[in-house]
PDB file of C-alpha atoms in Angstrom:
ATOM      1  CA  GLU M  29     -64.279 -47.008 -28.554  1.00  0.00           C
ATOM      2  CA  VAL M  30     -61.944 -44.132 -27.753  1.00  0.00           C
ATOM      3  CA  ARG M  31     -58.346 -45.321 -27.678  1.00  0.00           C
ATOM      4  CA  LEU M  32     -55.109 -43.453 -27.027  1.00  0.00           C
ATOM      5  CA  VAL M  33     -51.815 -45.312 -27.362  1.00  0.00           C
ATOM      6  CA  GLU M  34     -48.536 -43.657 -26.407  1.00  0.00           C
ATOM      7  CA  SER M  35     -45.165 -44.802 -27.698  1.00  0.00           C
ATOM      8  CA  GLY M  36     -41.587 -43.612 -27.916  1.00  0.00           C
ATOM      9  CA  GLY M  37     -40.540 -43.844 -24.289  1.00  0.00           C
ATOM     10  CA  GLY M  38     -37.292 -45.386 -23.164  1.00  0.00           C
ATOM     11  CA  LEU M  39     -33.921 -44.751 -21.548  1.00  0.00           C
ATOM     12  CA  VAL M  40     -32.102 -41.557 -22.533  1.00  0.00           C
ATOM     13  CA  GLN M  41     -29.032 -39.830 -21.157  1.00  0.00           C
ATOM     14  CA  PRO M  42     -29.238 -36.404 -19.495  1.00  0.00           C
ATOM     15  CA  GLY M  43     -29.184 -33.710 -22.148  1.00  0.00           C
ATOM     16  CA  GLY M  44     -30.624 -36.052 -24.723  1.00  0.00           C
ATOM     17  CA  SER M  45     -33.831 -35.908 -26.732  1.00  0.00           C
ATOM     18  CA  LEU M  46     -36.852 -38.106 -27.227  1.00  0.00           C
ATOM     19  CA  ARG M  47     -40.053 -37.847 -29.244  1.00  0.00           C
ATOM     20  CA  LEU M  48     -43.234 -39.313 -27.855  1.00  0.00           C
ATOM     21  CA  SER M  49     -46.212 -40.200 -30.025  1.00  0.00           C
ATOM     22  CA  CYS M  50     -49.865 -40.738 -29.182  1.00  0.00           C
ATOM     23  CA  ALA M  51     -52.043 -42.566 -31.691  1.00  0.00           C
ATOM     24  CA  ALA M  52     -55.727 -41.746 -31.352  1.00  0.00           C
ATOM     25  CA  SER M  53     -58.671 -43.779 -32.597  1.00  0.00           C
ATOM     26  CA  GLY M  54     -62.392 -44.132 -32.046  1.00  0.00           C
ATOM     27  CA  PHE M  55     -63.230 -40.434 -32.217  1.00  0.00           C
ATOM     28  CA  GLY M  56     -62.829 -37.401 -34.453  1.00  0.00           C
ATOM     29  CA  PHE M  57     -59.314 -36.472 -33.416  1.00  0.00           C
ATOM     30  CA  SER M  58     -59.253 -33.163 -35.299  1.00  0.00           C
ATOM     31  CA  HIS M  59     -62.232 -31.927 -33.283  1.00  0.00           C
ATOM     32  CA  TYR M  60     -60.604 -32.336 -29.874  1.00  0.00           C
ATOM     33  CA  SER M  61     -57.929 -30.486 -27.986  1.00  0.00           C
ATOM     34  CA  MET M  62     -55.282 -32.711 -26.421  1.00  0.00           C
ATOM     35  CA  ASN M  63     -53.008 -32.727 -23.391  1.00  0.00           C
ATOM     36  CA  TRP M  64     -49.757 -34.306 -22.214  1.00  0.00           C
ATOM     37  CA  VAL M  65     -49.554 -35.160 -18.510  1.00  0.00           C
ATOM     38  CA  ARG M  66     -46.746 -36.949 -16.687  1.00  0.00           C
ATOM     39  CA  GLN M  67     -46.283 -38.773 -13.407  1.00  0.00           C
ATOM     40  CA  ALA M  68     -42.878 -39.268 -11.823  1.00  0.00           C
ATOM     41  CA  PRO M  69     -42.380 -42.579  -9.980  1.00  0.00           C
ATOM     42  CA  GLY M  70     -44.394 -42.531  -6.762  1.00  0.00           C
ATOM     43  CA  LYS M  71     -45.470 -38.928  -7.340  1.00  0.00           C
ATOM     44  CA  GLY M  72     -48.586 -37.071  -8.449  1.00  0.00           C
ATOM     45  CA  LEU M  73     -49.858 -35.942 -11.814  1.00  0.00           C
ATOM     46  CA  GLU M  74     -48.246 -32.983 -13.550  1.00  0.00           C
ATOM     47  CA  TRP M  75     -49.886 -31.293 -16.522  1.00  0.00           C
ATOM     48  CA  LEU M  76     -47.359 -30.446 -19.242  1.00  0.00           C
ATOM     49  CA  SER M  77     -48.980 -29.084 -22.367  1.00  0.00           C
ATOM     50  CA  TYR M  78     -52.218 -28.419 -24.235  1.00  0.00           C
ATOM     51  CA  PHE M  79     -52.854 -28.157 -27.976  1.00  0.00           C
ATOM     52  CA  VAL M  80     -56.210 -26.768 -29.017  1.00  0.00           C
ATOM     53  CA  ASN M  81     -58.078 -28.611 -31.771  1.00  0.00           C
ATOM     54  CA  SER M  82     -58.044 -25.590 -34.050  1.00  0.00           C
ATOM     55  CA  GLY M  83     -54.276 -25.448 -33.830  1.00  0.00           C
ATOM     56  CA  THR M  84     -54.208 -21.815 -32.797  1.00  0.00           C
ATOM     57  CA  THR M  85     -53.410 -22.158 -29.109  1.00  0.00           C
ATOM     58  CA  ILE M  86     -50.694 -24.041 -27.263  1.00  0.00           C
ATOM     59  CA  TYR M  87     -49.911 -23.884 -23.545  1.00  0.00           C
ATOM     60  CA  TYR M  88     -46.966 -25.259 -21.579  1.00  0.00           C
ATOM     61  CA  ALA M  89     -46.110 -25.749 -17.924  1.00  0.00           C
ATOM     62  CA  ASP M  90     -43.175 -23.636 -16.803  1.00  0.00           C
ATOM     63  CA  SER M  91     -41.205 -26.800 -16.013  1.00  0.00           C
ATOM     64  CA  VAL M  92     -41.000 -27.763 -19.696  1.00  0.00           C
ATOM     65  CA  LYS M  93     -41.386 -24.467 -21.546  1.00  0.00           C
ATOM     66  CA  GLY M  94     -38.534 -23.982 -23.980  1.00  0.00           C
ATOM     67  CA  ARG M  95     -37.484 -27.654 -23.815  1.00  0.00           C
ATOM     68  CA  PHE M  96     -40.608 -29.553 -24.867  1.00  0.00           C
ATOM     69  CA  THR M  97     -42.708 -28.969 -27.995  1.00  0.00           C
ATOM     70  CA  ILE M  98     -46.204 -30.305 -28.525  1.00  0.00           C
ATOM     71  CA  SER M  99     -47.491 -30.903 -32.033  1.00  0.00           C
ATOM     72  CA  ARG M 100     -50.235 -32.815 -33.784  1.00  0.00           C
ATOM     73  CA  ASP M 101     -50.963 -34.302 -37.196  1.00  0.00           C
ATOM     74  CA  ASN M 102     -54.717 -34.468 -37.656  1.00  0.00           C
ATOM     75  CA  ALA M 103     -54.306 -36.414 -40.895  1.00  0.00           C
ATOM     76  CA  LYS M 104     -52.532 -39.163 -38.944  1.00  0.00           C
ATOM     77  CA  ASN M 105     -54.728 -38.839 -35.815  1.00  0.00           C
ATOM     78  CA  SER M 106     -51.571 -38.360 -33.812  1.00  0.00           C
ATOM     79  CA  LEU M 107     -50.232 -36.152 -31.034  1.00  0.00           C
ATOM     80  CA  TYR M 108     -46.530 -35.697 -30.373  1.00  0.00           C
ATOM     81  CA  LEU M 109     -44.216 -34.405 -27.661  1.00  0.00           C
ATOM     82  CA  GLN M 110     -40.668 -33.518 -28.654  1.00  0.00           C
ATOM     83  CA  MET M 111     -38.525 -33.469 -25.526  1.00  0.00           C
ATOM     84  CA  ASN M 112     -35.080 -31.871 -25.639  1.00  0.00           C
ATOM     85  CA  ASN M 113     -32.379 -31.240 -23.049  1.00  0.00           C
ATOM     86  CA  LEU M 114     -33.818 -33.945 -20.818  1.00  0.00           C
ATOM     87  CA  ARG M 115     -33.042 -33.963 -17.104  1.00  0.00           C
ATOM     88  CA  ALA M 116     -33.201 -36.654 -14.436  1.00  0.00           C
ATOM     89  CA  GLU M 117     -36.325 -35.001 -13.042  1.00  0.00           C
ATOM     90  CA  ASP M 118     -38.114 -35.609 -16.355  1.00  0.00           C
ATOM     91  CA  THR M 119     -38.170 -39.328 -15.534  1.00  0.00           C
ATOM     92  CA  ALA M 120     -41.861 -40.230 -15.495  1.00  0.00           C
ATOM     93  CA  VAL M 121     -44.720 -42.020 -17.160  1.00  0.00           C
ATOM     94  CA  TYR M 122     -46.052 -39.731 -19.872  1.00  0.00           C
ATOM     95  CA  TYR M 123     -49.756 -39.804 -20.678  1.00  0.00           C
ATOM     96  CA  CYS M 124     -51.642 -38.255 -23.546  1.00  0.00           C
ATOM     97  CA  ALA M 125     -55.185 -37.306 -22.664  1.00  0.00           C
ATOM     98  CA  ARG M 126     -58.156 -36.032 -24.629  1.00  0.00           C
ATOM     99  CA  ASP M 127     -59.666 -32.741 -23.530  1.00  0.00           C
ATOM    100  CA  GLY M 128     -63.400 -33.212 -23.045  1.00  0.00           C
ATOM    101  CA  GLY M 129     -64.131 -29.761 -24.421  1.00  0.00           C
ATOM    102  CA  ARG M 130     -66.324 -28.631 -21.548  1.00  0.00           C
ATOM    103  CA  ALA M 131     -64.309 -27.513 -18.555  1.00  0.00           C
ATOM    104  CA  TRP M 132     -60.621 -28.319 -19.111  1.00  0.00           C
ATOM    105  CA  GLU M 133     -61.176 -31.914 -18.087  1.00  0.00           C
ATOM    106  CA  SER M 134     -59.302 -34.870 -19.576  1.00  0.00           C
ATOM    107  CA  ASP M 135     -61.953 -37.451 -20.317  1.00  0.00           C
ATOM    108  CA  TYR M 136     -59.839 -40.204 -21.888  1.00  0.00           C
ATOM    109  CA  TRP M 137     -56.262 -41.205 -21.122  1.00  0.00           C
ATOM    110  CA  GLY M 138     -53.736 -43.497 -22.733  1.00  0.00           C
ATOM    111  CA  GLN M 139     -51.893 -46.182 -20.786  1.00  0.00           C
ATOM    112  CA  GLY M 140     -48.728 -44.079 -20.655  1.00  0.00           C
ATOM    113  CA  THR M 141     -45.143 -44.542 -21.799  1.00  0.00           C
ATOM    114  CA  LEU M 142     -42.174 -44.542 -19.420  1.00  0.00           C
ATOM    115  CA  VAL M 143     -39.296 -42.149 -19.985  1.00  0.00           C
ATOM    116  CA  THR M 144     -36.169 -42.710 -17.916  1.00  0.00           C
ATOM    117  CA  VAL M 145     -33.425 -40.096 -17.961  1.00  0.00           C
ATOM    118  CA  SER M 146     -30.229 -41.542 -16.566  1.00  0.00           C
ATOM    119  CA  SER M 147     -26.576 -41.965 -17.411  1.00  0.00           C
TER     120      SER M 147
ATOM    121  CA  GLN E  16     -46.641 -23.500 -10.881  1.00  0.00           C
ATOM    122  CA  SER E  17     -47.684 -24.439  -7.357  1.00  0.00           C
ATOM    123  CA  ALA E  18     -49.996 -27.382  -7.036  1.00  0.00           C
ATOM    124  CA  LEU E  19     -53.463 -27.325  -5.555  1.00  0.00           C
ATOM    125  CA  THR E  20     -53.526 -28.504  -1.926  1.00  0.00           C
ATOM    126  CA  GLN E  21     -55.036 -31.868  -1.048  1.00  0.00           C
ATOM    127  CA  PRO E  22     -54.710 -33.970   2.122  1.00  0.00           C
ATOM    128  CA  ALA E  23     -52.142 -36.702   1.660  1.00  0.00           C
ATOM    129  CA  SER E  24     -54.469 -39.409   2.889  1.00  0.00           C
ATOM    130  CA  VAL E  25     -58.008 -40.108   4.040  1.00  0.00           C
ATOM    131  CA  SER E  26     -59.656 -43.287   5.221  1.00  0.00           C
ATOM    132  CA  GLY E  27     -63.091 -44.663   5.907  1.00  0.00           C
ATOM    133  CA  SER E  28     -64.950 -47.878   6.548  1.00  0.00           C
ATOM    134  CA  PRO E  29     -67.195 -49.580   4.013  1.00  0.00           C
ATOM    135  CA  GLY E  30     -70.551 -47.858   3.797  1.00  0.00           C
ATOM    136  CA  GLN E  31     -69.287 -44.611   5.263  1.00  0.00           C
ATOM    137  CA  SER E  32     -68.877 -41.270   3.456  1.00  0.00           C
ATOM    138  CA  ILE E  33     -65.638 -39.378   3.079  1.00  0.00           C
ATOM    139  CA  ALA E  34     -64.713 -36.015   1.615  1.00  0.00           C
ATOM    140  CA  ILE E  35     -61.466 -34.939  -0.024  1.00  0.00           C
ATOM    141  CA  SER E  36     -60.688 -31.232  -0.172  1.00  0.00           C
ATOM    142  CA  CYS E  37     -58.792 -29.351  -2.858  1.00  0.00           C
ATOM    143  CA  THR E  38     -57.690 -25.819  -2.050  1.00  0.00           C
ATOM    144  CA  GLY E  39     -56.487 -23.315  -4.599  1.00  0.00           C
ATOM    145  CA  THR E  40     -56.735 -19.598  -5.199  1.00  0.00           C
ATOM    146  CA  SER E  41     -58.939 -17.085  -6.964  1.00  0.00           C
ATOM    147  CA  SER E  42     -56.824 -17.668 -10.083  1.00  0.00           C
ATOM    148  CA  ASP E  43     -57.918 -21.280 -10.339  1.00  0.00           C
ATOM    149  CA  VAL E  44     -60.449 -23.104  -8.127  1.00  0.00           C
ATOM    150  CA  GLY E  45     -62.131 -19.933  -6.875  1.00  0.00           C
ATOM    151  CA  GLY E  46     -62.213 -18.154 -10.192  1.00  0.00           C
ATOM    152  CA  TYR E  47     -63.591 -20.810 -12.525  1.00  0.00           C
ATOM    153  CA  ASN E  48     -66.001 -23.743 -12.402  1.00  0.00           C
ATOM    154  CA  TYR E  49     -63.318 -25.831 -14.107  1.00  0.00           C
ATOM    155  CA  VAL E  50     -62.534 -28.284 -11.321  1.00  0.00           C
ATOM    156  CA  SER E  51     -62.172 -31.957 -12.188  1.00  0.00           C
ATOM    157  CA  TRP E  52     -61.498 -35.068 -10.089  1.00  0.00           C
ATOM    158  CA  TYR E  53     -59.637 -38.207 -11.160  1.00  0.00           C
ATOM    159  CA  GLN E  54     -59.352 -41.673  -9.653  1.00  0.00           C
ATOM    160  CA  GLN E  55     -56.163 -43.658 -10.179  1.00  0.00           C
ATOM    161  CA  HIS E  56     -55.612 -47.246  -9.165  1.00  0.00           C
ATOM    162  CA  PRO E  57     -52.000 -48.495  -8.865  1.00  0.00           C
ATOM    163  CA  GLY E  58     -50.362 -49.003 -12.229  1.00  0.00           C
ATOM    164  CA  LYS E  59     -53.375 -47.673 -14.107  1.00  0.00           C
ATOM    165  CA  ALA E  60     -54.161 -44.472 -15.992  1.00  0.00           C
ATOM    166  CA  PRO E  61     -56.279 -41.835 -14.255  1.00  0.00           C
ATOM    167  CA  LYS E  62     -60.039 -41.977 -14.750  1.00  0.00           C
ATOM    168  CA  LEU E  63     -62.244 -38.876 -14.866  1.00  0.00           C
ATOM    169  CA  MET E  64     -64.815 -38.950 -12.053  1.00  0.00           C
ATOM    170  CA  ILE E  65     -66.109 -35.359 -11.874  1.00  0.00           C
ATOM    171  CA  TYR E  66     -65.840 -32.397 -14.225  1.00  0.00           C
ATOM    172  CA  GLU E  67     -67.005 -28.795 -14.051  1.00  0.00           C
ATOM    173  CA  VAL E  68     -67.147 -29.048 -10.226  1.00  0.00           C
ATOM    174  CA  THR E  69     -70.283 -31.169  -9.966  1.00  0.00           C
ATOM    175  CA  ASN E  70     -70.827 -33.155 -13.167  1.00  0.00           C
ATOM    176  CA  ARG E  71     -70.364 -36.913 -13.468  1.00  0.00           C
ATOM    177  CA  PRO E  72     -69.353 -38.487 -16.777  1.00  0.00           C
ATOM    178  CA  SER E  73     -71.565 -41.260 -18.051  1.00  0.00           C
ATOM    179  CA  GLY E  74     -70.848 -44.504 -16.230  1.00  0.00           C
ATOM    180  CA  VAL E  75     -69.500 -42.984 -13.009  1.00  0.00           C
ATOM    181  CA  SER E  76     -71.406 -44.033  -9.916  1.00  0.00           C
ATOM    182  CA  ASN E  77     -73.685 -41.451  -8.297  1.00  0.00           C
ATOM    183  CA  ARG E  78     -71.882 -42.243  -5.039  1.00  0.00           C
ATOM    184  CA  PHE E  79     -69.316 -39.716  -6.271  1.00  0.00           C
ATOM    185  CA  SER E  80     -70.234 -36.041  -6.016  1.00  0.00           C
ATOM    186  CA  GLY E  81     -68.417 -32.733  -6.217  1.00  0.00           C
ATOM    187  CA  SER E  82     -68.881 -29.280  -4.765  1.00  0.00           C
ATOM    188  CA  LYS E  83     -67.068 -25.990  -4.364  1.00  0.00           C
ATOM    189  CA  SER E  84     -67.058 -23.125  -1.878  1.00  0.00           C
ATOM    190  CA  GLY E  85     -64.767 -20.194  -2.485  1.00  0.00           C
ATOM    191  CA  ASN E  86     -61.261 -21.410  -3.250  1.00  0.00           C
ATOM    192  CA  THR E  87     -61.892 -24.974  -2.018  1.00  0.00           C
ATOM    193  CA  ALA E  88     -63.458 -27.801  -3.972  1.00  0.00           C
ATOM    194  CA  SER E  89     -64.469 -31.138  -2.490  1.00  0.00           C
ATOM    195  CA  LEU E  90     -65.052 -34.676  -3.694  1.00  0.00           C
ATOM    196  CA  THR E  91     -67.463 -36.724  -1.600  1.00  0.00           C
ATOM    197  CA  ILE E  92     -67.710 -40.482  -1.876  1.00  0.00           C
ATOM    198  CA  SER E  93     -70.729 -41.995  -0.153  1.00  0.00           C
ATOM    199  CA  GLY E  94     -71.333 -45.655   0.639  1.00  0.00           C
ATOM    200  CA  LEU E  95     -67.621 -46.439   0.509  1.00  0.00           C
ATOM    201  CA  GLN E  96     -66.720 -49.668  -1.245  1.00  0.00           C
ATOM    202  CA  ALA E  97     -63.476 -51.621  -1.339  1.00  0.00           C
ATOM    203  CA  GLU E  98     -62.951 -50.767  -5.003  1.00  0.00           C
ATOM    204  CA  ASP E  99     -62.936 -47.055  -4.159  1.00  0.00           C
ATOM    205  CA  GLU E 100     -59.503 -47.502  -2.587  1.00  0.00           C
ATOM    206  CA  ALA E 101     -57.253 -45.503  -4.913  1.00  0.00           C
ATOM    207  CA  ASP E 102     -55.458 -42.194  -5.326  1.00  0.00           C
ATOM    208  CA  TYR E 103     -57.611 -39.167  -6.114  1.00  0.00           C
ATOM    209  CA  TYR E 104     -56.449 -36.004  -7.842  1.00  0.00           C
ATOM    210  CA  CYS E 105     -58.192 -32.694  -8.327  1.00  0.00           C
ATOM    211  CA  SER E 106     -57.359 -30.338 -11.162  1.00  0.00           C
ATOM    212  CA  SER E 107     -58.366 -26.847 -12.183  1.00  0.00           C
ATOM    213  CA  TYR E 108     -57.847 -24.425 -14.985  1.00  0.00           C
ATOM    214  CA  ARG E 109     -55.576 -21.592 -13.860  1.00  0.00           C
ATOM    215  CA  SER E 110     -55.110 -18.210 -15.480  1.00  0.00           C
ATOM    216  CA  THR E 111     -52.690 -15.534 -14.311  1.00  0.00           C
ATOM    217  CA  SER E 112     -50.700 -12.806 -15.997  1.00  0.00           C
ATOM    218  CA  THR E 113     -47.928 -15.315 -16.708  1.00  0.00           C
ATOM    219  CA  PHE E 114     -49.669 -18.677 -16.960  1.00  0.00           C
ATOM    220  CA  ALA E 115     -52.666 -20.357 -18.525  1.00  0.00           C
ATOM    221  CA  GLY E 116     -53.286 -24.044 -18.275  1.00  0.00           C
ATOM    222  CA  VAL E 117     -54.139 -26.864 -15.895  1.00  0.00           C
ATOM    223  CA  VAL E 118     -52.833 -27.495 -12.399  1.00  0.00           C
ATOM    224  CA  PHE E 119     -53.269 -30.675 -10.391  1.00  0.00           C
ATOM    225  CA  GLY E 120     -53.457 -31.270  -6.684  1.00  0.00           C
ATOM    226  CA  GLY E 121     -50.797 -33.368  -5.026  1.00  0.00           C
ATOM    227  CA  GLY E 122     -53.135 -36.327  -4.732  1.00  0.00           C
ATOM    228  CA  THR E 123     -54.956 -38.047  -1.854  1.00  0.00           C
ATOM    229  CA  GLU E 124     -54.601 -41.728  -1.009  1.00  0.00           C
ATOM    230  CA  LEU E 125     -57.946 -43.190   0.020  1.00  0.00           C
ATOM    231  CA  THR E 126     -57.833 -46.262   2.235  1.00  0.00           C
ATOM    232  CA  VAL E 127     -60.984 -48.298   2.791  1.00  0.00           C
ATOM    233  CA  LEU E 128     -60.545 -49.877   6.206  1.00  0.00           C
TER     234      LEU E 128
END
């Protein structure tokens, strides 16, 4: 069974940093590209970043470029999102999602971890 | 990046069919067959319903179907059931001179009357 479990969310002050983790199991993690997607309270989905399985390509949304860094450790079957210089508008549930490898679809999602940026 | 355009809400009665539109540009929906649709129930993670415009993942009911014409993609749900009541999001790959990645629509709330 494919399983994605996010962790690392919590309350952080504006300007602070947080590192999210996503533990993957039930599939060959190193063979799949991965995404981070977030959802602000009561709002829609926002794609944030993509890390190709081969490790050669990374994409970011403009809203987080230069502040967030995606990384992965295939030996630990884990995906990460380092978030710096956090703003109130970064408050959201953050999901990691597996790229299905066919047409930029996310075929499996974690349950999400809540990040709250507030003083 | 600007989001894809979806209606904020649609509704239908049990047994009826409804369609949700998703309008983009030639840089995303119109330029690639990389449109996906997701269903999200309150408090839950999104679930993939359609990928590559028309394809259903294993386990998704054949009451869900997708199509595309020009810059607009559509999700059709036939034989509406109470459990279909949820938020639906489209997404597409987008490539421009300054951006490559995924964009989502703003989401559509489906109410089953």
